Short mmCIF file of C-alpha atoms and ligand atoms in Angstrom, two decimals:
data_model
loop_
_atom_site.label_atom_id
_atom_site.label_comp_id
_atom_site.label_asym_id
_atom_site.label_seq_id
_atom_site.Cartn_x
_atom_site.Cartn_y
_atom_site.Cartn_z
CA MET A 1 0.00 0.00 0.00
CA PRO A 2 1.76 3.15 -1.14
CA TRP A 3 -0.21 5.92 0.41
CA ASN A 4 -1.86 7.05 3.56
CA MET A 5 -5.25 8.59 3.18
CA ARG A 6 -5.06 10.59 6.38
CA LYS A 7 -1.88 12.32 5.31
CA GLY A 8 -3.80 13.49 2.25
CA LEU A 9 -1.45 11.68 -0.09
CA VAL A 10 -4.12 10.11 -2.25
CA LEU A 11 -2.56 9.56 -5.62
CA ALA A 12 -4.14 8.00 -8.66
CA ALA A 13 -5.26 7.58 -12.23
CA GLY A 14 -8.16 5.88 -13.80
CA GLY A 15 -10.58 5.07 -16.51
CA SER A 16 -14.03 4.98 -17.92
CA LEU A 17 -15.26 1.92 -19.77
CA LEU A 18 -14.54 3.61 -23.06
CA ALA A 19 -10.97 4.35 -22.05
CA MET A 20 -10.50 0.77 -20.88
CA SER A 21 -11.59 -0.66 -24.18
CA LEU A 22 -9.26 1.68 -26.06
CA ALA A 23 -6.32 0.54 -23.97
CA ALA A 24 -7.21 -3.17 -24.16
CA ASP A 25 -4.48 -4.09 -26.61
CA SER A 26 -4.88 -7.48 -28.24
CA ILE A 27 -2.93 -10.36 -26.78
CA SER A 28 -1.39 -12.96 -29.07
CA GLU A 29 -1.90 -16.69 -28.57
CA LYS A 30 1.83 -16.93 -27.99
CA ALA A 31 1.69 -14.44 -25.11
CA LYS A 32 -1.31 -16.19 -23.57
CA LYS A 33 0.35 -19.60 -23.83
CA LEU A 34 3.60 -18.32 -22.38
CA THR A 35 1.83 -16.64 -19.46
CA PHE A 36 -0.17 -19.77 -18.64
CA ALA A 37 2.89 -22.02 -18.93
CA SER A 38 4.95 -19.77 -16.64
CA ILE A 39 5.16 -19.30 -12.91
CA VAL A 40 3.50 -15.89 -12.50
CA MET A 41 4.00 -14.20 -9.14
CA ASP A 42 2.64 -11.00 -7.68
CA THR A 43 4.56 -10.06 -4.54
CA HIS A 44 2.24 -7.34 -3.30
CA ASP A 45 -1.52 -7.30 -3.09
CA ASP A 46 -3.79 -5.47 -0.62
CA THR A 47 -7.02 -7.41 -1.12
CA THR A 48 -6.53 -8.62 2.47
CA GLN A 49 -8.25 -5.44 3.67
CA ARG A 50 -11.43 -6.69 2.00
CA PHE A 51 -11.16 -10.06 3.80
CA LEU A 52 -11.85 -8.25 7.09
CA ASP A 53 -15.47 -8.07 5.95
CA PRO A 54 -16.75 -11.59 6.74
CA LYS A 55 -19.18 -11.34 3.83
CA PHE A 56 -16.38 -10.94 1.28
CA ASP A 57 -15.69 -14.08 -0.72
CA LEU A 58 -12.48 -14.32 -2.73
CA GLY A 59 -14.06 -17.17 -4.66
CA VAL A 60 -16.55 -15.09 -6.62
CA ARG A 61 -16.01 -12.47 -9.27
CA HIS A 62 -16.43 -8.92 -7.97
CA ALA A 63 -17.46 -5.88 -9.98
CA ASP A 64 -15.05 -3.70 -7.99
CA GLY A 65 -11.48 -4.12 -6.80
CA SER A 66 -8.79 -5.90 -8.82
CA VAL A 67 -8.36 -9.38 -7.38
CA ASP A 68 -10.50 -12.49 -6.83
CA ILE A 69 -10.12 -16.15 -7.74
CA PRO A 70 -11.97 -16.04 -11.10
CA ARG A 71 -9.91 -13.06 -12.22
CA MET A 72 -6.60 -14.50 -10.95
CA LYS A 73 -7.33 -17.62 -13.01
CA GLU A 74 -8.18 -15.57 -16.06
CA GLY A 75 -4.92 -13.61 -15.74
CA GLY A 76 -2.80 -16.74 -15.34
CA LEU A 77 -1.54 -15.89 -11.86
CA THR A 78 0.33 -18.68 -10.04
CA GLY A 79 1.07 -17.11 -6.68
CA ILE A 80 0.15 -13.98 -4.79
CA PHE A 81 1.50 -12.44 -1.60
CA PHE A 82 -1.45 -11.08 0.38
CA SER A 83 -0.24 -8.10 2.35
CA ILE A 84 -0.82 -7.88 6.10
CA TRP A 85 -1.06 -4.13 6.59
CA ILE A 86 -2.14 -1.59 9.15
CA PRO A 87 -1.17 2.10 9.23
CA SER A 88 2.25 2.96 10.70
CA LYS A 89 0.77 4.99 13.52
CA ILE A 90 -0.79 1.87 15.08
CA THR A 91 1.91 0.19 17.14
CA GLY A 92 2.42 -2.13 20.13
CA GLN A 93 -0.09 -4.81 21.11
CA GLU A 94 -2.86 -3.28 19.00
CA ALA A 95 -0.67 -3.63 15.90
CA VAL A 96 0.14 -7.26 16.73
CA LYS A 97 -3.52 -8.07 17.38
CA ARG A 98 -4.68 -6.56 14.10
CA ALA A 99 -1.89 -8.19 12.10
CA LYS A 100 -2.80 -11.60 13.51
CA ALA A 101 -6.45 -11.00 12.65
CA GLN A 102 -5.44 -10.29 9.04
CA ILE A 103 -3.29 -13.43 8.85
CA ALA A 104 -6.31 -15.40 10.09
CA ALA A 105 -8.51 -13.66 7.51
CA VAL A 106 -6.23 -14.76 4.66
CA GLN A 107 -6.15 -18.32 6.05
CA GLU A 108 -9.95 -18.24 6.23
CA GLN A 109 -10.28 -17.28 2.54
CA VAL A 110 -7.94 -20.14 1.63
CA LYS A 111 -10.00 -22.52 3.76
CA ARG A 112 -13.22 -21.40 2.07
CA ASN A 113 -11.80 -22.10 -1.39
CA PRO A 114 -9.78 -25.30 -0.97
CA LYS A 115 -10.21 -26.49 -4.54
CA GLU A 116 -8.73 -23.36 -6.00
CA VAL A 117 -6.27 -21.88 -3.50
CA VAL A 118 -3.62 -23.31 -1.24
CA LEU A 119 -1.45 -21.61 1.36
CA ALA A 120 2.19 -21.70 0.26
CA THR A 121 5.32 -20.97 2.26
CA THR A 122 8.10 -22.20 -0.01
CA ALA A 123 9.10 -22.00 -3.66
CA ASP A 124 8.40 -25.74 -3.91
CA ASP A 125 4.88 -25.16 -2.55
CA VAL A 126 4.28 -22.63 -5.31
CA ARG A 127 5.42 -25.06 -8.02
CA ALA A 128 3.30 -27.82 -6.48
CA ALA A 129 0.26 -25.52 -6.47
CA LYS A 130 0.79 -24.76 -10.15
CA LYS A 131 0.94 -28.50 -10.92
CA GLN A 132 -2.35 -29.02 -9.10
CA GLY A 133 -3.95 -26.14 -10.96
CA LYS A 134 -4.32 -24.10 -7.77
CA ILE A 135 -3.34 -20.55 -6.91
CA ALA A 136 -0.65 -20.26 -4.23
CA ALA A 137 -1.56 -17.77 -1.49
CA LEU A 138 1.39 -16.37 0.43
CA LEU A 139 1.71 -13.94 3.31
CA GLY A 140 3.80 -10.78 3.63
CA VAL A 141 3.77 -8.36 6.58
CA GLU A 142 3.95 -4.78 5.31
CA GLY A 143 5.66 -2.88 8.10
CA GLY A 144 7.99 -3.78 10.97
CA HIS A 145 5.77 -1.85 13.39
CA MET A 146 3.57 -4.96 13.47
CA ILE A 147 6.09 -7.00 15.49
CA GLY A 148 5.60 -4.71 18.49
CA ASN A 149 9.38 -4.56 19.11
CA ASP A 150 9.40 -8.25 19.91
CA LEU A 151 11.34 -10.89 17.95
CA GLU A 152 9.04 -13.54 19.41
CA VAL A 153 6.14 -11.97 17.52
CA LEU A 154 8.22 -12.11 14.33
CA ARG A 155 8.79 -15.83 15.02
CA GLN A 156 5.05 -16.32 15.49
CA TYR A 157 4.38 -14.63 12.15
CA ALA A 158 6.93 -16.87 10.45
CA ALA A 159 5.32 -19.91 12.08
CA SER A 160 1.94 -18.76 10.71
CA GLY A 161 3.41 -18.77 7.21
CA VAL A 162 4.58 -15.18 6.74
CA ARG A 163 7.44 -15.21 4.22
CA TYR A 164 8.36 -11.57 3.88
CA MET A 165 8.33 -8.49 6.02
CA THR A 166 8.65 -4.95 4.72
CA LEU A 167 10.92 -3.24 7.24
CA THR A 168 8.72 -0.11 7.42
CA HIS A 169 5.52 1.29 5.98
CA SER A 170 5.06 5.01 5.21
CA GLY A 171 6.06 6.10 8.72
CA ASN A 172 9.21 5.15 10.63
CA ASP A 173 8.84 2.25 12.97
CA GLU A 174 10.64 2.00 16.29
CA TRP A 175 13.81 0.66 14.69
CA ALA A 176 13.95 1.68 11.02
CA ASP A 177 13.51 4.84 8.95
CA SER A 178 10.90 5.05 6.21
CA SER A 179 11.43 6.83 2.87
CA THR A 180 8.37 9.00 3.55
CA ASP A 181 9.13 10.13 7.11
CA LYS A 182 11.81 12.23 8.83
CA ALA A 183 14.93 10.13 9.56
CA VAL A 184 15.42 9.43 13.26
CA HIS A 185 17.37 6.15 13.34
CA ASN A 186 19.99 6.90 10.68
CA GLY A 187 18.65 3.86 8.81
CA LEU A 188 18.36 0.70 10.92
CA SER A 189 18.90 0.83 14.69
CA ASP A 190 20.89 -1.95 16.38
CA PHE A 191 17.61 -3.67 17.21
CA GLY A 192 16.61 -3.27 13.56
CA LYS A 193 19.79 -5.01 12.46
CA GLY A 194 18.85 -7.81 14.86
CA VAL A 195 15.44 -8.02 13.20
CA VAL A 196 17.11 -8.53 9.82
CA ARG A 197 19.37 -11.26 11.25
CA GLU A 198 16.36 -13.00 12.79
CA MET A 199 14.46 -12.80 9.49
CA ASN A 200 17.44 -14.48 7.79
CA LYS A 201 17.28 -17.29 10.35
CA LEU A 202 13.52 -17.69 9.95
CA GLY A 203 13.70 -17.80 6.16
CA VAL A 204 11.63 -14.62 5.90
CA ILE A 205 12.52 -12.36 2.95
CA VAL A 206 13.75 -8.89 3.91
CA ASP A 207 11.54 -6.50 1.91
CA ILE A 208 13.01 -3.04 1.36
CA SER A 209 10.01 -1.36 -0.30
CA HIS A 210 9.01 1.79 1.65
CA VAL A 211 12.31 2.07 3.56
CA ALA A 212 14.66 5.07 3.54
CA ASP A 213 17.72 4.75 1.31
CA LYS A 214 19.97 4.50 4.37
CA THR A 215 17.77 1.73 5.83
CA PHE A 216 18.13 -0.12 2.51
CA TYR A 217 21.93 0.07 2.66
CA ASP A 218 22.03 -0.95 6.33
CA ALA A 219 19.81 -3.96 5.60
CA LEU A 220 21.87 -4.87 2.54
CA ALA A 221 25.04 -4.87 4.67
CA VAL A 222 23.49 -7.02 7.42
CA SER A 223 21.37 -9.52 5.46
CA LYS A 224 23.00 -12.83 4.65
CA ALA A 225 20.26 -13.64 2.14
CA PRO A 226 19.11 -11.79 -1.00
CA MET A 227 16.42 -9.18 -0.40
CA PHE A 228 13.64 -7.85 -2.60
CA ALA A 229 11.58 -4.73 -3.03
CA SER A 230 8.10 -6.30 -3.02
CA HIS A 231 6.48 -3.28 -4.71
CA SER A 232 8.76 -0.45 -5.84
CA SER A 233 9.53 1.17 -9.18
CA CYS A 234 12.43 3.13 -10.71
CA ARG A 235 13.29 6.59 -9.38
CA ALA A 236 15.11 7.46 -12.60
CA ILE A 237 11.73 7.47 -14.38
CA CYS A 238 9.53 8.75 -11.57
CA ASN A 239 11.18 10.67 -8.76
CA ALA A 240 9.28 9.28 -5.77
CA PRO A 241 11.18 8.52 -2.56
CA ARG A 242 9.35 5.14 -2.54
CA ASN A 243 11.10 4.18 -5.78
CA MET A 244 14.66 2.87 -6.07
CA THR A 245 17.61 4.78 -7.55
CA ASP A 246 19.61 3.09 -10.30
CA GLN A 247 22.47 2.59 -7.85
CA MET A 248 20.16 0.91 -5.31
CA ILE A 249 18.78 -1.40 -8.00
CA LYS A 250 22.34 -2.33 -8.99
CA ASP A 251 23.39 -2.93 -5.37
CA LEU A 252 20.25 -5.00 -4.66
CA ALA A 253 20.89 -7.10 -7.78
CA ALA A 254 24.59 -7.58 -6.95
CA LYS A 255 23.44 -9.49 -3.87
CA GLY A 256 20.94 -11.60 -5.80
CA GLY A 257 17.88 -9.45 -5.12
CA VAL A 258 14.90 -8.44 -7.24
CA ILE A 259 12.97 -5.21 -7.78
CA GLN A 260 9.28 -6.09 -8.14
CA ILE A 261 7.77 -3.27 -10.17
CA ASN A 262 4.81 -1.42 -8.59
CA TYR A 263 1.91 -0.36 -10.85
CA HIS A 264 0.79 2.65 -8.78
CA VAL A 265 0.42 5.64 -11.12
CA SER A 266 2.15 8.05 -8.80
CA PHE A 267 5.22 5.79 -8.75
CA LEU A 268 5.09 5.16 -12.52
CA SER A 269 4.57 8.62 -13.96
CA GLN A 270 6.50 11.81 -13.28
CA GLU A 271 3.84 13.77 -15.14
CA PHE A 272 1.17 12.45 -12.76
CA ARG A 273 3.32 13.21 -9.73
CA ASP A 274 4.03 16.74 -10.93
CA ALA A 275 0.33 17.40 -11.50
CA GLU A 276 -0.47 16.32 -7.95
CA LYS A 277 2.27 18.48 -6.52
CA LYS A 278 1.29 21.51 -8.55
CA ASP A 279 -2.21 21.57 -7.13
CA PRO A 280 -2.45 20.15 -3.58
CA SER A 281 -6.19 20.87 -3.58
CA ILE A 282 -6.63 17.86 -5.90
CA ASN A 283 -5.51 15.33 -3.30
CA GLU A 284 -7.32 17.24 -0.57
CA GLY A 285 -10.48 16.99 -2.64
CA ILE A 286 -9.97 13.26 -3.23
CA SER A 287 -9.38 12.67 0.49
CA LYS A 288 -12.54 14.56 1.38
CA GLU A 289 -14.58 12.54 -1.09
CA VAL A 290 -13.08 9.28 0.22
CA LYS A 291 -14.13 10.23 3.75
CA ALA A 292 -17.63 10.99 2.54
CA ARG A 293 -17.94 7.60 0.82
CA CYS A 294 -16.26 5.64 3.65
CA PRO A 295 -17.58 7.05 6.94
CA ASP A 296 -15.94 4.29 9.01
CA GLU A 297 -12.36 5.54 9.31
CA ASN A 298 -11.11 2.00 10.02
CA ASP A 299 -12.60 0.65 6.78
CA GLU A 300 -9.32 0.63 4.87
CA ALA A 301 -10.72 -1.55 2.07
CA CYS A 302 -13.41 1.01 1.30
CA GLN A 303 -10.90 3.87 1.37
CA LEU A 304 -8.46 2.11 -0.93
CA ILE A 305 -11.00 1.06 -3.53
CA GLU A 306 -12.95 4.33 -3.46
CA GLY A 307 -9.66 6.29 -3.60
CA ASP A 308 -8.83 4.55 -6.87
CA LYS A 309 -12.34 5.18 -8.27
CA ILE A 310 -12.39 8.86 -7.30
CA THR A 311 -8.96 9.45 -8.76
CA ARG A 312 -10.23 7.92 -12.00
CA GLU A 313 -13.07 10.42 -11.92
CA TYR A 314 -10.52 13.22 -11.59
CA VAL A 315 -8.61 11.86 -14.58
CA ALA A 316 -11.83 11.60 -16.60
CA ALA A 317 -12.58 15.23 -15.69
CA GLY A 318 -9.13 16.26 -16.97
CA LYS A 319 -7.86 17.30 -13.54
CA LEU A 320 -5.10 14.69 -13.47
CA PRO A 321 -3.16 13.18 -16.38
CA ARG A 322 -4.03 9.77 -17.74
CA VAL A 323 -1.32 7.16 -17.14
CA GLU A 324 -1.20 4.13 -19.45
CA TRP A 325 -0.33 0.59 -18.32
CA THR A 326 2.61 0.59 -20.72
CA LYS A 327 4.43 2.75 -18.14
CA ILE A 328 4.87 -0.53 -16.22
CA ILE A 329 6.78 -1.89 -19.21
CA GLU A 330 9.02 1.21 -19.26
CA HIS A 331 9.98 0.57 -15.64
CA ILE A 332 10.58 -3.14 -16.26
CA ASP A 333 12.72 -2.35 -19.30
CA HIS A 334 14.70 0.33 -17.48
CA ALA A 335 15.56 -2.07 -14.64
CA VAL A 336 16.38 -4.90 -17.07
CA LYS A 337 18.75 -2.64 -19.02
CA LEU A 338 20.40 -1.73 -15.73
CA VAL A 339 20.82 -5.15 -14.09
CA GLY A 340 19.50 -7.81 -16.47
CA ALA A 341 16.33 -9.88 -16.52
CA ASP A 342 17.39 -11.91 -13.46
CA HIS A 343 16.58 -9.08 -11.07
CA VAL A 344 13.17 -7.74 -12.08
CA GLY A 345 9.67 -8.96 -11.15
CA LEU A 346 6.08 -7.86 -10.51
CA GLY A 347 4.54 -6.40 -7.34
CA SER A 348 1.26 -4.83 -8.47
CA ASP A 349 -0.11 -3.20 -5.30
CA PHE A 350 -3.60 -4.18 -6.56
CA ASP A 351 -6.41 -3.10 -4.23
CA GLY A 352 -4.01 -0.83 -2.37
CA ALA A 353 -3.11 1.76 -4.99
CA ASN A 354 -4.24 3.57 -8.10
CA MET A 355 -3.85 1.53 -11.23
CA PRO A 356 -2.94 2.86 -14.68
CA TYR A 357 -5.33 2.64 -17.64
CA GLY A 358 -5.32 -0.85 -19.08
CA MET A 359 -4.13 -2.55 -15.87
CA GLU A 360 -7.33 -2.27 -13.89
CA ASP A 361 -7.16 -5.80 -12.58
CA VAL A 362 -5.27 -9.06 -12.44
CA THR A 363 -6.87 -10.39 -15.66
CA MET A 364 -4.60 -8.04 -17.62
CA ILE A 365 -1.28 -9.68 -16.73
CA PRO A 366 -0.89 -11.38 -20.15
CA LYS A 367 -0.57 -7.87 -21.63
CA ILE A 368 2.78 -7.60 -19.86
CA THR A 369 3.92 -10.83 -21.53
CA GLU A 370 2.70 -9.55 -24.90
CA ALA A 371 4.49 -6.21 -24.50
CA LEU A 372 7.77 -7.88 -23.52
CA LEU A 373 7.53 -10.28 -26.49
CA GLN A 374 6.95 -7.29 -28.76
CA LYS A 375 10.03 -5.64 -27.28
CA GLY A 376 12.05 -8.69 -28.31
CA TYR A 377 12.52 -10.24 -24.87
CA SER A 378 13.30 -13.97 -24.94
CA GLU A 379 10.74 -16.39 -23.51
CA SER A 380 13.23 -17.37 -20.85
CA ASP A 381 13.72 -13.75 -19.74
CA ILE A 382 9.96 -13.19 -19.66
CA ARG A 383 9.51 -16.28 -17.46
CA LYS A 384 12.09 -14.87 -15.06
CA ILE A 385 10.32 -11.52 -14.82
CA LEU A 386 6.87 -13.10 -14.47
CA GLY A 387 7.86 -15.21 -11.50
CA GLU A 388 11.00 -17.32 -11.68
CA ASN A 389 13.10 -14.54 -10.12
CA THR A 390 10.75 -14.38 -7.13
CA LEU A 391 11.02 -18.14 -6.65
CA ARG A 392 14.81 -17.94 -6.91
CA VAL A 393 14.90 -15.36 -4.09
CA MET A 394 12.54 -17.51 -2.02
CA THR A 395 14.67 -20.62 -2.57
CA GLU A 396 17.84 -18.78 -1.63
CA VAL A 397 16.28 -17.23 1.48
CA GLU A 398 15.04 -20.70 2.51
CA ARG A 399 18.56 -22.12 1.99
CA VAL A 400 20.23 -19.38 4.05
CA GLY A 401 17.67 -19.93 6.81
CA ARG A 402 18.47 -23.64 6.95
CA GLU A 403 22.20 -22.91 6.93
CA LEU A 404 21.94 -20.40 9.79
CA ASN A 405 20.01 -23.02 11.77
CA GLY A 406 22.78 -25.56 11.21
CA LYS A 407 20.69 -27.66 8.81
CA LYS A 408 21.56 -28.65 5.27
ZN1 ZN B 1 3.02 -0.36 0.22
#
């Protein structure tokens, strides 16, 4: 989740039906086949917020939002990391309690749909799920504030199946600086370095999306396993602090890591970002409208989905620029040119951010395959970007964990 409604940082783009059909580029049989034959991973998805409503069923197709089982199948998705997320300002026992409730909510959706989804914790689990024709559901905790300063809680999360933790969200936590807050720890505190070491031991991927640049470099120095950015894009194309500089992408890749490209319009497009900055009343207006449509201030799912819709209305009214889905391809291509196809993947931020035109939901993933084929990418490189790189990081993190525990 890239933004915090209450800070007034609602950022977005959008589309009418007409616009969607114009952007719905045709997908070749070759691209479809390749997508469906590949491991396709999405390392960041916020649909979890919707699971908190006991009436929500992942198993049926929804007219709103971006992710459900029918649409994941249609898009050829193999595995998805459901994000466990609460705002940075909630800390301590309350944060732990809410995070555990979200983990249980994901497990509940898996339980309700046993024929189609299976909980996965390893790269092998993901491959096994694909063989069985099921979607692999994985867990990632988005923000170190949810461990309540207690490594035992981190161990409990790992035992529940959590396989990555983003070190911060949009605010600093008690031991790490965020990219969108004022630095107070000079990166990672000593306790924060201990958290990274413990994550290595537990086989939990260190996720450096959201963190301050200094936190990234501290984590890179401490971590014995490759890290990833579960949902970040390239700062060279769009100058957002949440995105990675070319040097960071190179340094992440040099240690075996992967940048999973985020589809959020305000991380993809400089033009969009500039328009928001130029007129702060736009985001204020969007925030106000979100509050009106979602009176329960704890209903994050409503805020996220309505935020996307309202931003689309602003785009349709010409108040914000229209961002095309092909911007995602620009970011992928930039990172590939920088570090090669072994270090780039996909982390959509579906249901937690504002999607570009033509990437409204998970059914549209084969368009990425088509675009990369058209750019002349080899099938093997496309497979890596779609998901093999994510599985490689998972496998390596699992191996390091076993090694640190004195096992083979
Ligand atoms: Zn996020």
